[in-house]
């Protein structure tokens, strides 16, 4: 079953070819970043948020479920990974694994509660659950409250790769991003992804065809939360801290902003959106509090000028799948 709107293209060999070519170009550009002199911390941070935005886009862009609480997966995985590395002395791979598993477990628990509702009610429930966790983490001793967990050791991945080396860390983060991106790409181009699109377009019709839509939406929610947690675990090695900022509702708002700027329901839109937003935060930091005003102005311009987002408009103009 293939759901279509005026902004989507059917899954054909041509669309898959276009997407694979775009993926190859993106990968090649990211591989040569260390050779260009670009500040590696900026790119690594952008890659983590790009994966987070792609995970969010899987839920809203292909499942039609708007979550205002995705920051809870990012922050939860970050706290668990940071605690495992600094207090328990876990190796980096085990820290990432346990952090991602924690986000997956959180996805199951919150998904069973939130998936019972639809539309704005679903969005408000996810926001409420995220803020509930925020205040829990504010008071829980292991998170160190407003101070967060600082000075997290980076260690050796698999006992071989020294993550204290910026170049090695960059390629590890890039590998993690590409892995998560390919998982999402495979999901949306699978029978499961086609059912998700049909639910987004007409849930009642999907139900009439015999699909248990609540189960599909729950699985999409859990997968999205798990990948968001994976991004949070990777981010710990870049920032070397885990703080309340990653759990706050404003972070969830930034995730929505990244997805909308890049292009909702596109494969590469969230990646571009994440780089745009992180670049503004990085290079406009000198403006102080005016950064948020500038971001808001740019967002308004993007909404008025690029209704489908940057990548969405490009894909629509050239009738290509991106």
mmCIF file of N, CA and C in Angstrom, residues 250-305:
data_model
loop_
_atom_site.group_PDB
_atom_site.id
_atom_site.type_symbol
_atom_site.label_atom_id
_atom_site.label_comp_id
_atom_site.label_asym_id
_atom_site.label_seq_id
_atom_site.Cartn_x
_atom_site.Cartn_y
_atom_site.Cartn_z
ATOM 1 N N UNK A 250 12.172 23.272 25.627
ATOM 2 C CA UNK A 250 12.715 24.091 24.543
ATOM 3 C C UNK A 250 13.538 23.261 23.566
ATOM 4 N N UNK A 251 14.165 22.195 24.064
ATOM 5 C CA UNK A 251 14.905 21.310 23.176
ATOM 6 C C UNK A 251 13.953 20.601 22.220
ATOM 7 N N UNK A 252 12.807 20.176 22.722
ATOM 8 C CA UNK A 252 11.807 19.560 21.851
ATOM 9 C C UNK A 252 11.350 20.544 20.778
ATOM 10 N N UNK A 253 11.241 21.824 21.166
ATOM 11 C CA UNK A 253 10.871 22.851 20.188
ATOM 12 C C UNK A 253 11.930 23.014 19.111
ATOM 13 N N UNK A 254 13.205 22.938 19.496
ATOM 14 C CA UNK A 254 14.280 23.038 18.504
ATOM 15 C C UNK A 254 14.242 21.869 17.530
ATOM 16 N N UNK A 255 13.895 20.684 18.034
ATOM 17 C CA UNK A 255 13.805 19.510 17.160
ATOM 18 C C UNK A 255 12.719 19.716 16.114
ATOM 19 N N UNK A 256 11.574 20.247 16.548
ATOM 20 C CA UNK A 256 10.488 20.542 15.602
ATOM 21 C C UNK A 256 10.954 21.573 14.587
ATOM 22 N N UNK A 257 11.656 22.599 15.058
ATOM 23 C CA UNK A 257 12.146 23.664 14.178
ATOM 24 C C UNK A 257 13.097 23.115 13.119
ATOM 25 N N UNK A 258 14.035 22.253 13.532
ATOM 26 C CA UNK A 258 14.982 21.665 12.585
ATOM 27 C C UNK A 258 14.259 20.894 11.484
ATOM 28 N N UNK A 259 13.263 20.127 11.882
ATOM 29 C CA UNK A 259 12.535 19.303 10.920
ATOM 30 C C UNK A 259 11.739 20.152 9.944
ATOM 31 N N UNK A 260 11.082 21.202 10.442
ATOM 32 C CA UNK A 260 10.260 22.051 9.581
ATOM 33 C C UNK A 260 11.113 22.880 8.630
ATOM 34 N N UNK A 261 12.246 23.381 9.115
ATOM 35 C CA UNK A 261 13.122 24.182 8.249
ATOM 36 C C UNK A 261 13.683 23.334 7.120
ATOM 37 N N UNK A 262 14.108 22.103 7.436
ATOM 38 C CA UNK A 262 14.681 21.240 6.410
ATOM 39 C C UNK A 262 13.644 20.673 5.465
ATOM 40 N N UNK A 263 12.520 20.259 6.001
ATOM 41 C CA UNK A 263 11.467 19.687 5.154
ATOM 42 C C UNK A 263 10.811 18.493 5.816
ATOM 43 N N UNK A 264 9.592 18.685 6.276
ATOM 44 C CA UNK A 264 8.853 17.623 6.947
ATOM 45 C C UNK A 264 8.511 16.506 5.960
ATOM 46 N N UNK A 265 8.770 15.268 6.359
ATOM 47 C CA UNK A 265 8.433 14.132 5.503
ATOM 48 C C UNK A 265 9.418 13.888 4.377
ATOM 49 N N UNK A 266 10.581 14.545 4.419
ATOM 50 C CA UNK A 266 11.641 14.279 3.444
ATOM 51 C C UNK A 266 12.757 13.505 4.134
ATOM 52 N N UNK A 267 13.551 12.798 3.355
ATOM 53 C CA UNK A 267 14.602 11.966 3.933
ATOM 54 C C UNK A 267 15.766 12.816 4.438
ATOM 55 N N UNK A 268 16.169 13.813 3.645
ATOM 56 C CA UNK A 268 17.365 14.580 3.966
ATOM 57 C C UNK A 268 17.051 15.949 4.582
ATOM 58 N N UNK A 269 15.786 16.323 4.613
ATOM 59 C CA UNK A 269 15.401 17.618 5.163
ATOM 60 C C UNK A 269 15.845 17.827 6.597
ATOM 61 N N UNK A 270 15.589 16.885 7.511
ATOM 62 C CA UNK A 270 16.009 17.088 8.903
ATOM 63 C C UNK A 270 17.513 17.274 9.065
ATOM 64 N N UNK A 271 18.297 16.633 8.191
ATOM 65 C CA UNK A 271 19.754 16.789 8.267
ATOM 66 C C UNK A 271 20.141 18.229 7.949
ATOM 67 N N UNK A 272 19.579 18.759 6.864
ATOM 68 C CA UNK A 272 19.867 20.141 6.475
ATOM 69 C C UNK A 272 19.349 21.107 7.538
ATOM 70 N N UNK A 273 18.136 20.852 8.037
ATOM 71 C CA UNK A 273 17.569 21.713 9.065
ATOM 72 C C UNK A 273 18.419 21.753 10.316
ATOM 73 N N UNK A 274 18.950 20.594 10.732
ATOM 74 C CA UNK A 274 19.795 20.536 11.926
ATOM 75 C C UNK A 274 21.070 21.340 11.720
ATOM 76 N N UNK A 275 21.685 21.223 10.564
ATOM 77 C CA UNK A 275 22.917 21.967 10.294
ATOM 78 C C UNK A 275 22.646 23.469 10.256
ATOM 79 N N UNK A 276 21.487 23.864 9.708
ATOM 80 C CA UNK A 276 21.146 25.292 9.652
ATOM 81 C C UNK A 276 20.985 25.863 11.061
ATOM 82 N N UNK A 277 20.216 25.169 11.903
ATOM 83 C CA UNK A 277 19.946 25.667 13.254
ATOM 84 C C UNK A 277 21.213 25.670 14.109
ATOM 85 N N UNK A 278 21.984 24.580 14.058
ATOM 86 C CA UNK A 278 23.215 24.519 14.857
ATOM 87 C C UNK A 278 24.231 25.545 14.361
ATOM 88 N N UNK A 279 24.272 25.770 13.053
ATOM 89 C CA UNK A 279 25.185 26.785 12.507
ATOM 90 C C UNK A 279 24.811 28.175 13.013
ATOM 91 N N UNK A 280 23.514 28.457 13.080
ATOM 92 C CA UNK A 280 23.085 29.757 13.598
ATOM 93 C C UNK A 280 23.473 29.913 15.068
ATOM 94 N N UNK A 281 23.278 28.860 15.854
ATOM 95 C CA UNK A 281 23.654 28.922 17.266
ATOM 96 C C UNK A 281 25.154 29.081 17.443
ATOM 97 N N UNK A 282 25.915 28.470 16.556
ATOM 98 C CA UNK A 282 27.371 28.501 16.664
ATOM 99 C C UNK A 282 27.950 29.842 16.231
ATOM 100 N N UNK A 283 27.500 30.316 15.067
ATOM 101 C CA UNK A 283 28.148 31.486 14.479
ATOM 102 C C UNK A 283 27.444 32.802 14.804
ATOM 103 N N UNK A 284 26.272 32.728 15.429
ATOM 104 C CA UNK A 284 25.583 33.951 15.836
ATOM 105 C C UNK A 284 25.626 34.127 17.351
ATOM 106 N N UNK A 285 26.458 33.312 18.009
ATOM 107 C CA UNK A 285 26.524 33.361 19.475
ATOM 108 C C UNK A 285 26.931 34.740 19.979
ATOM 109 N N UNK A 286 27.653 35.495 19.174
ATOM 110 C CA UNK A 286 28.092 36.819 19.587
ATOM 111 C C UNK A 286 26.959 37.807 19.791
ATOM 112 N N UNK A 287 25.790 37.502 19.255
ATOM 113 C CA UNK A 287 24.645 38.395 19.410
ATOM 114 C C UNK A 287 23.918 38.195 20.739
ATOM 115 N N UNK A 288 24.375 37.227 21.526
ATOM 116 C CA UNK A 288 23.776 36.997 22.844
ATOM 117 C C UNK A 288 22.341 36.519 22.753
ATOM 118 N N UNK A 289 21.472 37.156 23.529
ATOM 119 C CA UNK A 289 20.072 36.756 23.570
ATOM 120 C C UNK A 289 19.332 37.049 22.269
ATOM 121 N N UNK A 290 19.916 37.871 21.417
ATOM 122 C CA UNK A 290 19.279 38.187 20.135
ATOM 123 C C UNK A 290 19.296 36.998 19.180
ATOM 124 N N UNK A 291 20.056 35.966 19.521
ATOM 125 C CA UNK A 291 20.108 34.779 18.661
ATOM 126 C C UNK A 291 18.719 34.181 18.487
ATOM 127 N N UNK A 292 17.953 34.100 19.575
ATOM 128 C CA UNK A 292 16.609 33.518 19.481
ATOM 129 C C UNK A 292 15.699 34.374 18.606
ATOM 130 N N UNK A 293 15.874 35.707 18.668
ATOM 131 C CA UNK A 293 15.077 36.599 17.824
ATOM 132 C C UNK A 293 15.435 36.389 16.355
ATOM 133 N N UNK A 294 16.722 36.274 16.078
ATOM 134 C CA UNK A 294 17.169 36.043 14.699
ATOM 135 C C UNK A 294 16.662 34.697 14.203
ATOM 136 N N UNK A 295 16.748 33.668 15.066
ATOM 137 C CA UNK A 295 16.231 32.351 14.690
ATOM 138 C C UNK A 295 14.745 32.424 14.367
ATOM 139 N N UNK A 296 13.995 33.147 15.190
ATOM 140 C CA UNK A 296 12.563 33.275 14.955
ATOM 141 C C UNK A 296 12.274 33.967 13.635
ATOM 142 N N UNK A 297 13.036 35.019 13.331
ATOM 143 C CA UNK A 297 12.837 35.740 12.076
ATOM 144 C C UNK A 297 13.146 34.849 10.876
ATOM 145 N N UNK A 298 14.250 34.100 10.967
ATOM 146 C CA UNK A 298 14.617 33.193 9.879
ATOM 147 C C UNK A 298 13.566 32.101 9.712
ATOM 148 N N UNK A 299 13.053 31.614 10.839
ATOM 149 C CA UNK A 299 12.023 30.578 10.784
ATOM 150 C C UNK A 299 10.760 31.110 10.092
ATOM 151 N N UNK A 300 10.365 32.339 10.418
ATOM 152 C CA UNK A 300 9.185 32.937 9.778
ATOM 153 C C UNK A 300 9.402 33.071 8.278
ATOM 154 N N UNK A 301 10.600 33.526 7.889
ATOM 155 C CA UNK A 301 10.917 33.666 6.465
ATOM 156 C C UNK A 301 10.860 32.310 5.767
ATOM 157 N N UNK A 302 11.414 31.278 6.418
ATOM 158 C CA UNK A 302 11.405 29.932 5.833
ATOM 159 C C UNK A 302 9.982 29.413 5.655
ATOM 160 N N UNK A 303 9.141 29.660 6.664
ATOM 161 C CA UNK A 303 7.758 29.185 6.591
ATOM 162 C C UNK A 303 7.006 29.883 5.463
ATOM 163 N N UNK A 304 7.245 31.191 5.312
ATOM 164 C CA UNK A 304 6.547 31.950 4.276
ATOM 165 C C UNK A 304 7.101 31.673 2.883
ATOM 166 N N UNK A 305 8.400 31.438 2.805
ATOM 167 C CA UNK A 305 9.048 31.268 1.496
ATOM 168 C C UNK A 305 9.126 29.805 1.077
#
